[in-house]
């Protein structure tokens, strides 16, 4: 019997490289990220990014870093060739942005790449690679630094190329990457051009190396506007000046000594500079006031590496809920500087996540955020003083209601009581409670026969007298989905969160936030569902200060938004003028809606830029924005506001569930209450 042919075989190197490229290079923004990290690891102080066709046509990144020699320029494109690590021990304490030696090989396997580099001015080299094959290697005169020019991304992998998004979408993704690293490194000059037009031009922050958060604040002001920067509060203490210099100068000589291998540029990052190696832990940055809770402006950096770390953001969300009792999350620019051995960066193909070796770090992050969040909300600690003399003990006397002990401070010894608001007349109290309270009044020192305008006596030592009568409000006619009308009576508000209604068959509890959310959602849907939604021109345009990526997104959506009743006019810098809003929205509501739309696009998928935007707004987006615009928890409402809210709610198409499916109204029937009190 003949031997069977082996079915397992080794893949050719070009195919292996293209498969590996899929883990590192997803879109042009991935190329921008890897090449920017190249430049930063090389110690660059000026970085210029040029894009064409949103990056699909061309991505070129030029820096003034340390450059490479002729041999290193060729070796940099081999897989797993790196100068950053040489052993497993080095992998345990990675301090550079790149370390695996995969990025340049992956990019070169799916694009046409040209590298020009020089360690000394005038003594440069050029390498051209196409689809992973070297086409040319020759000397070239150029200034010190490196330029990587990547063209025709995925030209030889058409199946991957067809999954790329529209030019505007890919451009925005690339801009978000550059924006993030510009925040991480305010000491670097950044320029981004798209087909010759400058989209970003940031000079180094003057305070980049002067104080912990000063440089970050200046960079936030340059990207998002002075108004946002002014609403930010510092997190943590300022690190020592030598640590700041170390973190802002990853290419310094002391860091280059820690590199594994020779002095060549890292294949992964294409650079020679070492990485950040902070000597001790530091938690710092900036957090915003409640007014900054618009869009998605939460950035997390670990050793100046831009991350999408769910654990850290989850900690932030939890602390905001605990401190503010709110789901409105403010702007966050959080910097965690840790010794490299305290984290594992080798857990994600694109190095977008890390793993902390100390499980208590997140607890320390939570504690570092609590006081800044309180300050951002305007809360300050109350000044406490010791009393001049110890407070006297309050004697108790064995007399009171039914012979039970009553504090003597509740009784008047000299017949004079502290002033207190007048209680309701006994006849206004319902049923047995009124009778019991009236009978008990003389025992508590109350005078039921006091004149109506007189302040009755109040026991010394008490802050207020109890009132058993609910607010007497007229019945609110509420109708349900089927048109039934019931005589509901408004009782009041519980902890600024629930509205209490007395119905003919029990007690109704209404969540004011989701009730208002349902009203706003249906109002927005009805307006935008019209063939020509009514629009209201603003007498004075509202200026929207946005980040570069946010502005690009709204400009991209401007035609579709115009069909919904919005008017947007681009101005200089990153500012847009809101000139018209749908008639159903106020200017403030429209501003919140646009901010959420600009910020949600990158995190929740791509909103269509054509006529399909209206259904998107009507469904998912309208629901989320109604949630953001609805009255919040722990917000006191006047009786008139509660009546209007309840009337509108029960006139809605679906008054019993919010757009996300959460219940709005809960009922406690009379039989339920009687059973809880043991009467059944």
XYZ file of C-alpha atoms in Angstrom:
680
model
C 0.000 0.000 0.000
C 1.447 3.323 -1.013
C 2.056 6.113 1.485
C -0.585 8.835 1.587
C 0.390 12.343 0.563
C 0.815 14.846 3.410
C -2.047 17.336 3.601
C -0.280 19.804 5.891
C 2.261 22.116 4.282
C 4.116 25.319 5.081
C 2.742 28.563 3.709
C 5.020 30.733 1.574
C 6.561 33.742 3.302
C 4.640 36.381 1.271
C 1.322 34.770 2.238
C 2.389 34.522 5.880
C 3.237 38.238 5.846
C -0.128 39.158 4.347
C -1.983 37.094 6.953
C 0.025 38.721 9.740
C -0.659 42.128 8.234
C -4.366 41.631 8.896
C -3.709 41.681 12.653
C -1.654 44.878 12.576
C -3.043 46.868 9.626
C -6.815 47.170 9.448
C -7.157 50.513 7.712
C -5.084 53.630 6.897
C -5.443 54.798 10.497
C -3.521 51.679 11.587
C -0.649 52.690 9.321
C -0.714 56.211 10.713
C -0.605 54.846 14.259
C 2.386 52.578 13.631
C 4.386 55.227 11.769
C 3.635 57.920 14.350
C 4.844 55.563 17.065
C 7.976 55.053 14.924
C 8.659 58.748 15.006
C 8.029 59.173 18.722
C 10.283 56.261 19.613
C 12.968 57.867 17.438
C 12.859 60.968 19.648
C 11.174 63.193 17.055
C 10.216 66.753 18.002
C 8.442 67.542 14.716
C 6.120 65.122 12.919
C 4.283 65.772 9.660
C 1.616 63.447 8.266
C 0.427 63.709 4.661
C -2.656 61.806 3.474
C -4.333 61.289 0.133
C -7.781 59.790 -0.446
C -8.246 59.499 3.304
C -5.049 57.441 3.531
C -6.037 54.803 1.009
C -3.991 56.503 -1.670
C -1.066 57.642 0.462
C 0.169 57.890 4.043
C 3.480 59.677 4.509
C 4.990 60.382 7.936
C 8.138 62.510 8.222
C 10.078 63.094 11.449
C 13.280 64.706 12.658
C 14.283 61.750 14.828
C 17.533 59.832 15.058
C 17.340 58.193 11.612
C 18.995 54.926 10.501
C 22.046 53.657 8.712
C 22.043 51.728 5.419
C 22.045 48.244 6.976
C 19.324 49.050 9.490
C 17.156 50.614 6.787
C 16.993 47.263 4.989
C 16.809 45.102 8.108
C 13.890 47.134 9.471
C 11.526 45.459 6.964
C 12.308 41.910 8.099
C 9.777 40.259 10.379
C 10.637 40.262 14.082
C 13.778 42.329 13.597
C 13.961 44.866 16.398
C 16.417 46.826 18.499
C 14.031 47.256 21.430
C 14.112 43.843 23.075
C 16.600 40.991 23.055
C 15.259 38.616 25.696
C 12.122 37.613 27.561
C 13.261 39.796 30.457
C 13.190 42.821 28.131
C 9.646 41.900 27.100
C 8.624 42.066 30.760
C 9.627 45.734 31.009
C 8.904 47.269 27.619
C 9.238 51.033 27.737
C 8.839 51.866 24.035
C 5.691 52.212 21.967
C 6.840 49.484 19.580
C 8.722 46.301 20.383
C 7.515 43.301 18.342
C 9.202 43.975 15.004
C 6.064 43.371 12.926
C 4.628 46.690 11.771
C 6.923 47.678 8.904
C 7.020 44.133 7.516
C 3.210 43.957 7.646
C 2.751 47.343 5.961
C 5.333 46.592 3.261
C 3.596 43.300 2.386
C 0.319 45.035 1.432
C 1.488 48.393 0.026
C 4.152 50.194 -1.960
C 6.590 51.670 0.555
C 9.494 54.078 0.218
C 11.797 54.751 3.173
C 14.261 57.630 3.231
C 16.390 58.117 6.322
C 19.622 59.707 7.555
C 21.515 59.574 10.836
C 23.546 62.651 9.837
C 22.525 65.469 7.476
C 23.402 64.707 3.876
C 24.254 61.032 4.458
C 20.956 59.336 3.799
C 19.576 56.183 2.212
C 16.484 55.205 0.260
C 14.746 51.813 0.180
C 11.757 50.998 -2.044
C 9.633 47.909 -1.374
C 6.578 46.707 -3.282
C 4.391 43.908 -1.952
C 7.144 42.762 0.397
C 9.884 42.673 -2.288
C 12.826 45.087 -2.278
C 12.920 47.035 -5.553
C 15.691 49.542 -4.839
C 18.246 50.464 -2.179
C 20.467 53.465 -2.831
C 22.152 56.433 -1.123
C 20.297 59.713 -0.912
C 21.100 63.141 0.511
C 18.554 64.346 3.028
C 18.359 66.009 6.477
C 18.585 63.969 9.655
C 15.414 62.022 10.311
C 13.136 59.534 8.575
C 10.265 59.629 6.084
C 8.060 56.609 5.378
C 5.831 56.954 2.319
C 3.115 54.286 2.029
C 1.041 54.241 -1.169
C -1.780 52.094 -2.565
C -2.665 50.313 0.647
C -4.006 46.781 0.013
C -3.315 47.086 -3.716
C -2.438 43.363 -3.813
C -5.209 42.268 -1.409
C -8.426 43.466 -3.106
C -10.623 41.544 -0.674
C -9.259 43.714 2.136
C -9.371 46.932 0.147
C -13.090 46.678 -0.611
C -13.882 46.709 3.119
C -12.410 50.180 3.575
C -14.942 52.941 4.242
C -15.516 56.198 2.414
C -12.685 58.700 2.100
C -14.180 61.003 4.742
C -14.541 58.153 7.226
C -10.979 56.877 6.792
C -9.648 60.429 7.033
C -11.515 61.000 10.275
C -10.168 57.775 11.767
C -6.615 58.784 10.918
C -7.204 62.248 12.340
C -8.437 60.709 15.599
C -5.155 58.786 15.939
C -3.040 61.884 15.410
C -5.254 63.881 17.738
C -4.772 61.289 20.482
C -1.000 61.253 20.246
C -0.935 65.039 20.052
C -2.634 65.026 23.454
C -0.140 62.471 24.784
C 2.867 64.477 23.598
C 2.219 68.225 23.855
C 5.978 68.830 23.564
C 5.949 67.733 19.880
C 5.084 69.831 16.828
C 2.319 68.133 14.810
C 1.103 68.808 11.272
C -1.478 66.814 9.312
C -2.321 67.581 5.697
C -4.920 65.975 3.479
C -4.239 66.432 -0.225
C -2.259 69.563 0.533
C -4.804 71.137 2.894
C -3.716 71.510 6.522
C -6.212 69.939 8.922
C -4.005 70.124 11.992
C -1.074 72.362 12.865
C -0.058 72.308 16.525
C 3.017 74.005 17.905
C 4.665 72.548 21.024
C 2.872 73.655 24.179
C 4.837 76.303 26.046
C 4.231 74.533 29.369
C 4.828 71.001 28.053
C 7.678 70.353 30.446
C 6.861 72.838 33.172
C 4.061 71.166 35.132
C 2.167 67.896 35.170
C -1.085 68.962 33.478
C -0.208 72.412 32.166
C 1.023 71.143 28.809
C -1.968 68.856 28.435
C -4.326 71.754 29.207
C -2.708 73.903 26.522
C -2.948 71.095 24.006
C -6.633 70.511 24.896
C -7.271 74.220 24.337
C -5.584 74.025 20.928
C -7.608 70.973 19.878
C -11.012 71.493 21.498
C -11.102 75.188 22.346
C -10.424 77.442 25.317
C -13.958 76.989 26.649
C -13.412 73.276 27.286
C -9.932 73.793 28.743
C -11.301 76.338 31.214
C -13.791 73.772 32.564
C -11.148 71.157 33.341
C -9.847 70.347 36.821
C -6.416 68.872 37.536
C -6.151 65.253 38.641
C -3.396 64.222 41.012
C -0.205 65.933 42.024
C 2.371 67.410 39.696
C 5.285 65.010 39.105
C 8.831 66.113 39.742
C 10.486 68.079 36.982
C 13.053 65.380 36.205
C 10.277 62.823 35.717
C 8.462 65.194 33.356
C 11.628 65.652 31.313
C 12.051 61.889 31.159
C 8.468 61.288 30.037
C 8.607 64.008 27.393
C 11.995 62.857 26.048
C 11.743 59.130 25.298
C 14.638 59.334 22.896
C 17.123 60.583 25.475
C 20.521 58.940 25.884
C 19.657 57.370 29.218
C 16.756 55.528 27.613
C 18.694 54.431 24.548
C 21.075 52.545 26.782
C 18.242 50.197 27.767
C 17.610 48.991 24.203
C 18.285 45.423 23.272
C 20.331 44.639 20.186
C 22.417 47.117 18.252
C 21.938 50.771 17.603
C 19.612 50.314 14.638
C 16.083 51.618 14.220
C 13.396 49.276 15.577
C 11.671 47.308 12.847
C 8.385 47.528 14.753
C 8.598 51.250 15.213
C 11.373 51.983 12.756
C 13.084 54.066 15.419
C 16.069 54.094 17.664
C 14.872 56.032 20.687
C 14.070 54.246 23.913
C 10.778 54.499 25.771
C 9.270 56.139 28.806
C 10.593 54.657 32.042
C 9.012 56.523 34.936
C 10.671 55.794 38.261
C 7.424 55.766 40.226
C 3.682 55.639 39.738
C 1.864 58.862 38.872
C -1.855 59.324 38.207
C -2.726 62.696 36.738
C -4.486 64.569 33.994
C -7.661 66.595 33.626
C -11.366 65.959 34.190
C -14.245 68.196 33.158
C -17.253 69.771 34.808
C -20.802 68.537 34.061
C -20.994 71.043 31.190
C -18.338 69.036 29.313
C -20.462 65.866 29.171
C -21.052 66.162 25.445
C -19.864 63.714 22.840
C -17.129 61.219 23.709
C -14.061 62.984 24.991
C -12.533 60.374 27.267
C -8.852 59.687 26.588
C -6.647 57.294 28.570
C -2.858 57.200 28.254
C -0.541 54.720 29.971
C 3.108 55.797 29.766
C 1.953 58.187 27.020
C 0.514 55.302 25.007
C -3.016 55.985 23.703
C -5.287 53.124 24.801
C -8.877 51.925 24.577
C -8.735 50.302 28.004
C -12.176 49.179 29.161
C -11.084 48.544 32.738
C -9.846 52.101 33.294
C -12.850 53.686 31.582
C -15.171 51.380 33.515
C -13.585 52.624 36.740
C -14.131 56.216 35.624
C -17.800 55.586 34.791
C -18.343 53.904 38.152
C -16.807 56.781 40.109
C -18.879 59.360 38.209
C -22.059 57.443 39.020
C -21.091 57.217 42.675
C -19.990 60.843 43.073
C -22.432 62.628 40.781
C -25.357 60.169 40.831
C -25.477 60.688 37.085
C -24.819 58.909 33.807
C -23.470 62.088 32.191
C -19.753 61.452 31.879
C -17.534 64.530 31.587
C -14.442 64.991 29.458
C -11.448 63.017 30.707
C -7.760 63.203 29.851
C -6.182 60.626 32.145
C -2.446 59.909 32.270
C -1.078 56.869 34.091
C 2.707 56.774 34.321
C 3.957 53.457 35.703
C 7.264 51.602 35.896
C 7.341 49.404 32.747
C 7.569 46.221 34.768
C 4.168 47.014 36.324
C 2.206 46.449 33.101
C 2.017 43.981 30.231
C 1.676 45.661 26.843
C 1.874 42.418 24.857
C -1.830 41.513 25.133
C -3.372 43.099 22.000
C -2.341 42.817 18.313
C -2.501 46.602 17.897
C -1.206 47.364 21.409
C -4.490 49.150 22.176
C -4.899 47.475 25.570
C -2.609 46.667 28.474
C -2.805 44.464 31.539
C -1.874 45.856 34.946
C 0.113 43.558 37.192
C -1.103 45.300 40.353
C -4.838 44.587 40.768
C -5.153 47.492 43.227
C -4.161 50.088 40.635
C -7.759 50.648 39.534
C -8.734 51.332 43.143
C -6.034 54.014 43.313
C -7.297 55.471 40.033
C -10.809 55.644 41.513
C -9.566 57.449 44.616
C -7.523 59.877 42.504
C -10.676 60.784 40.554
C -13.071 61.405 43.451
C -11.867 64.798 44.689
C -11.316 66.269 41.199
C -14.852 65.215 40.253
C -16.185 66.943 43.363
C -14.224 70.112 42.543
C -15.377 69.980 38.925
C -18.952 70.002 40.163
C -18.289 73.013 42.386
C -18.263 71.090 45.649
C -15.806 72.048 48.400
C -15.215 70.536 51.793
C -17.101 72.267 54.593
C -14.813 74.096 57.085
C -15.233 72.361 60.425
C -14.404 74.111 63.700
C -14.303 72.753 67.213
C -16.974 74.242 69.510
C -15.779 76.710 72.146
C -17.230 74.552 74.930
C -18.514 70.989 74.971
C -22.212 70.713 74.162
C -24.356 69.997 77.242
C -25.983 66.630 77.499
C -29.731 66.617 76.797
C -31.677 65.195 79.786
C -34.592 62.867 79.147
C -37.872 62.973 81.066
C -40.241 60.025 81.315
C -43.297 61.688 79.875
C -44.628 61.962 76.386
C -46.924 60.133 74.009
C -48.414 57.072 75.695
C -45.948 57.277 78.585
C -42.973 56.772 76.243
C -39.752 58.704 76.990
C -39.582 62.140 75.416
C -36.393 64.250 75.319
C -36.648 67.232 77.604
C -35.369 69.401 74.770
C -38.705 68.766 73.048
C -40.592 70.414 75.916
C -40.709 74.091 76.802
C -39.356 74.823 80.244
C -40.138 78.530 80.197
C -43.114 78.432 77.855
C -41.079 79.928 75.003
C -40.421 77.788 71.955
C -38.203 78.371 68.924
C -40.016 79.681 65.877
C -41.097 77.114 63.295
C -43.372 77.094 60.235
C -47.061 76.733 61.020
C -48.400 73.202 60.624
C -51.461 72.493 58.568
C -54.796 72.794 60.342
C -55.959 69.459 61.730
C -58.992 69.433 59.456
C -56.680 69.351 56.389
C -55.153 66.069 57.523
C -56.668 62.904 56.070
C -58.696 60.526 58.204
C -57.307 58.860 61.249
C -53.873 60.452 60.869
C -55.334 63.924 61.304
C -57.285 62.854 64.383
C -54.248 61.177 65.945
C -52.050 64.168 65.237
C -54.621 66.583 66.671
C -54.975 64.470 69.818
C -51.222 64.321 70.231
C -50.734 68.050 69.682
C -51.236 69.169 73.325
C -48.804 66.549 74.577
C -46.101 67.926 72.251
C -46.788 71.485 73.355
C -48.704 72.477 70.187
C -51.563 74.923 70.424
C -54.293 73.888 67.940
C -56.163 77.123 68.662
C -53.291 79.343 67.570
C -54.121 82.067 65.079
C -53.508 81.017 61.427
C -50.865 83.682 60.815
C -49.026 83.064 64.088
C -45.860 81.047 64.301
C -46.599 78.250 66.722
C -44.081 77.277 69.342
C -41.327 74.905 68.234
C -39.475 72.754 70.737
C -35.992 74.079 71.406
C -33.365 71.795 69.937
C -35.543 70.645 67.006
C -34.964 71.760 63.442
C -38.559 71.385 62.246
C -41.918 69.923 63.107
C -43.296 66.917 61.225
C -46.052 67.502 58.691
C -48.290 64.548 57.943
C -50.429 66.143 55.263
C -49.420 65.765 51.595
C -49.346 68.787 49.334
C -52.941 69.467 48.282
C -52.786 69.582 44.489
C -55.626 69.417 42.034
C -56.171 66.127 40.228
C -54.155 65.765 37.043
C -56.200 64.185 34.227
C -53.916 61.565 32.715
C -54.830 59.321 29.814
C -53.180 56.051 28.895
C -52.375 54.419 25.588
C -55.916 53.169 25.113
C -57.420 56.557 25.843
C -58.669 55.834 29.330
C -58.818 58.847 31.632
C -58.097 58.454 35.334
C -58.216 61.043 38.119
C -54.609 60.964 39.268
C -53.514 63.288 42.041
C -49.942 64.561 42.193
C -48.395 63.851 45.586
C -44.880 65.139 45.001
C -41.336 64.059 44.246
C -39.180 61.430 45.928
C -35.454 62.293 46.197
C -35.641 64.381 43.046
C -35.987 61.180 40.998
C -39.485 59.679 41.187
C -42.810 61.466 40.786
C -45.523 60.050 43.047
C -49.120 59.897 41.869
C -52.189 58.819 43.804
C -54.544 56.839 41.586
C -57.955 55.316 42.167
C -56.418 51.854 42.493
C -53.056 52.507 44.123
C -49.809 54.452 44.229
C -47.962 55.145 40.946
C -44.203 55.821 40.798
C -42.913 57.534 37.656
C -39.206 57.779 36.773
C -38.903 61.418 35.718
C -35.784 60.878 33.589
C -37.147 58.101 31.380
C -40.539 59.832 31.242
C -38.958 62.960 29.799
C -36.803 60.787 27.547
C -39.906 59.209 26.007
C -41.483 62.641 25.451
C -38.367 64.040 23.744
C -37.956 60.932 21.626
C -41.475 61.053 20.229
C -41.275 64.811 19.710
C -38.061 64.412 17.712
C -39.423 61.515 15.696
C -42.574 63.366 14.704
C -40.619 66.393 13.594
C -37.995 64.555 11.550
C -40.499 62.146 10.009
C -42.104 65.018 8.106
C -41.220 65.362 4.427
C -39.909 68.865 5.067
C -39.130 69.199 8.763
C -39.802 72.747 9.958
C -36.585 74.630 10.644
C -35.967 77.694 12.749
C -33.186 80.120 11.841
C -31.204 81.417 14.791
C -31.020 85.177 15.162
C -27.466 84.810 16.452
C -25.531 81.748 15.211
C -24.301 79.367 17.882
C -20.560 78.687 17.635
C -19.577 75.041 18.108
C -15.990 74.534 19.286
C -15.066 71.009 18.237
C -12.074 68.760 17.994
C -10.597 68.190 14.505
C -12.189 64.740 14.096
C -15.536 65.951 15.463
C -15.606 68.905 13.089
C -14.748 66.668 10.140
C -17.609 64.338 11.024
C -20.215 67.104 11.169
C -18.974 68.655 7.918
C -19.313 65.208 6.366
C -22.902 64.944 7.621
C -23.885 68.558 6.859
C -25.977 67.781 3.717
C -27.943 65.048 5.489
C -28.380 67.202 8.588
C -29.675 70.045 6.397
C -32.487 67.736 5.270
C -33.391 67.308 8.951
C -33.568 71.060 9.570
C -30.032 71.880 10.727
C -27.901 74.641 9.270
C -24.109 74.367 9.633
C -21.502 76.774 8.275
C -17.755 76.022 8.530
C -15.674 78.822 10.018
C -11.940 79.174 10.549
C -10.076 76.740 12.757
C -12.168 73.951 14.247
C -15.332 76.044 14.677
C -18.719 75.499 13.061
C -21.603 77.959 13.151
C -25.035 76.510 13.890
C -27.367 78.812 11.960
C -30.645 76.846 12.028
C -32.179 74.066 14.103
C -35.265 71.861 13.730
C -38.260 73.729 15.112
C -38.922 70.969 17.613
C -35.560 71.552 19.324
C -34.163 74.463 21.263
C -30.701 75.745 20.363
C -29.224 74.079 23.452
C -30.898 70.741 22.621
C -29.649 70.961 19.042
C -26.113 71.671 20.256
C -26.197 68.613 22.524
C -27.561 66.481 19.690
C -24.796 67.521 17.286
C -22.088 67.024 19.902
C -23.355 63.517 20.619
C -23.580 62.736 16.896
C -20.009 63.896 16.309
C -18.692 61.890 19.231
C -20.813 58.766 18.840
C -19.844 58.064 15.236
C -16.382 56.775 16.108
C -17.546 54.584 18.979
C -20.852 53.218 17.729
C -20.168 52.545 14.080
C -20.536 54.670 11.008
C -23.662 56.752 10.604
C -24.624 57.005 6.914
C -23.758 60.344 5.365
C -26.443 60.157 2.691
C -30.230 60.071 2.867
C -30.032 57.153 5.288
C -29.132 59.498 8.123
C -32.748 60.432 8.873
C -33.810 56.876 9.831
C -30.659 56.620 11.938
C -31.579 59.802 13.782
C -35.176 58.679 14.135
C -34.233 55.358 15.702
C -30.993 54.714 17.590
C -29.633 58.245 17.657
C -32.912 59.902 18.624
C -33.226 57.496 21.540
C -29.736 58.128 22.871
C -29.938 61.874 22.410
C -33.341 62.045 24.076
C -31.712 60.273 27.003
C -28.961 62.888 27.149
C -31.405 65.788 26.925
C -33.926 64.492 29.443
C -34.199 65.877 32.960
C -31.694 64.111 35.194
C -32.028 62.110 38.368
C -31.881 64.004 41.663
C -33.180 67.143 39.927
C -35.976 68.887 41.871
C -39.041 69.878 39.868
C -41.726 72.386 40.742
C -45.340 71.132 41.054
C -46.211 72.830 37.769
C -43.273 71.157 35.993
C -44.333 67.768 37.341
C -47.918 68.296 36.176
C -46.802 69.288 32.663
C -44.414 66.343 32.473
C -47.074 63.838 33.550
C -49.686 65.283 31.198
C -47.322 65.017 28.209
C -46.201 61.528 29.205
C -49.667 59.996 29.267
C -50.499 61.676 25.977
C -47.574 59.862 24.336
C -47.919 56.856 22.034
C -46.111 54.603 24.509
C -46.089 56.101 28.021
C -44.963 52.961 29.829
C -41.465 52.282 28.387
C -38.552 54.468 27.333
C -36.954 54.108 23.857
C -34.408 51.692 25.364
C -37.108 49.459 26.830
C -36.818 50.450 30.503
C -40.110 50.849 32.438
C -41.368 54.363 33.114
C -44.255 53.701 35.515
C -44.471 51.238 38.404
C -47.659 50.650 40.374
C -48.254 49.631 43.981
C -51.936 48.666 44.207
C -54.066 49.192 47.284
C -54.090 45.454 47.919
C -50.259 45.346 47.694
C -49.953 48.105 50.268
C -52.488 46.512 52.594
C -50.702 43.196 52.340
C -47.334 44.817 53.169
C -48.874 46.399 56.276
C -50.396 43.101 57.369
C -54.018 44.134 56.783
C -54.659 41.233 54.418
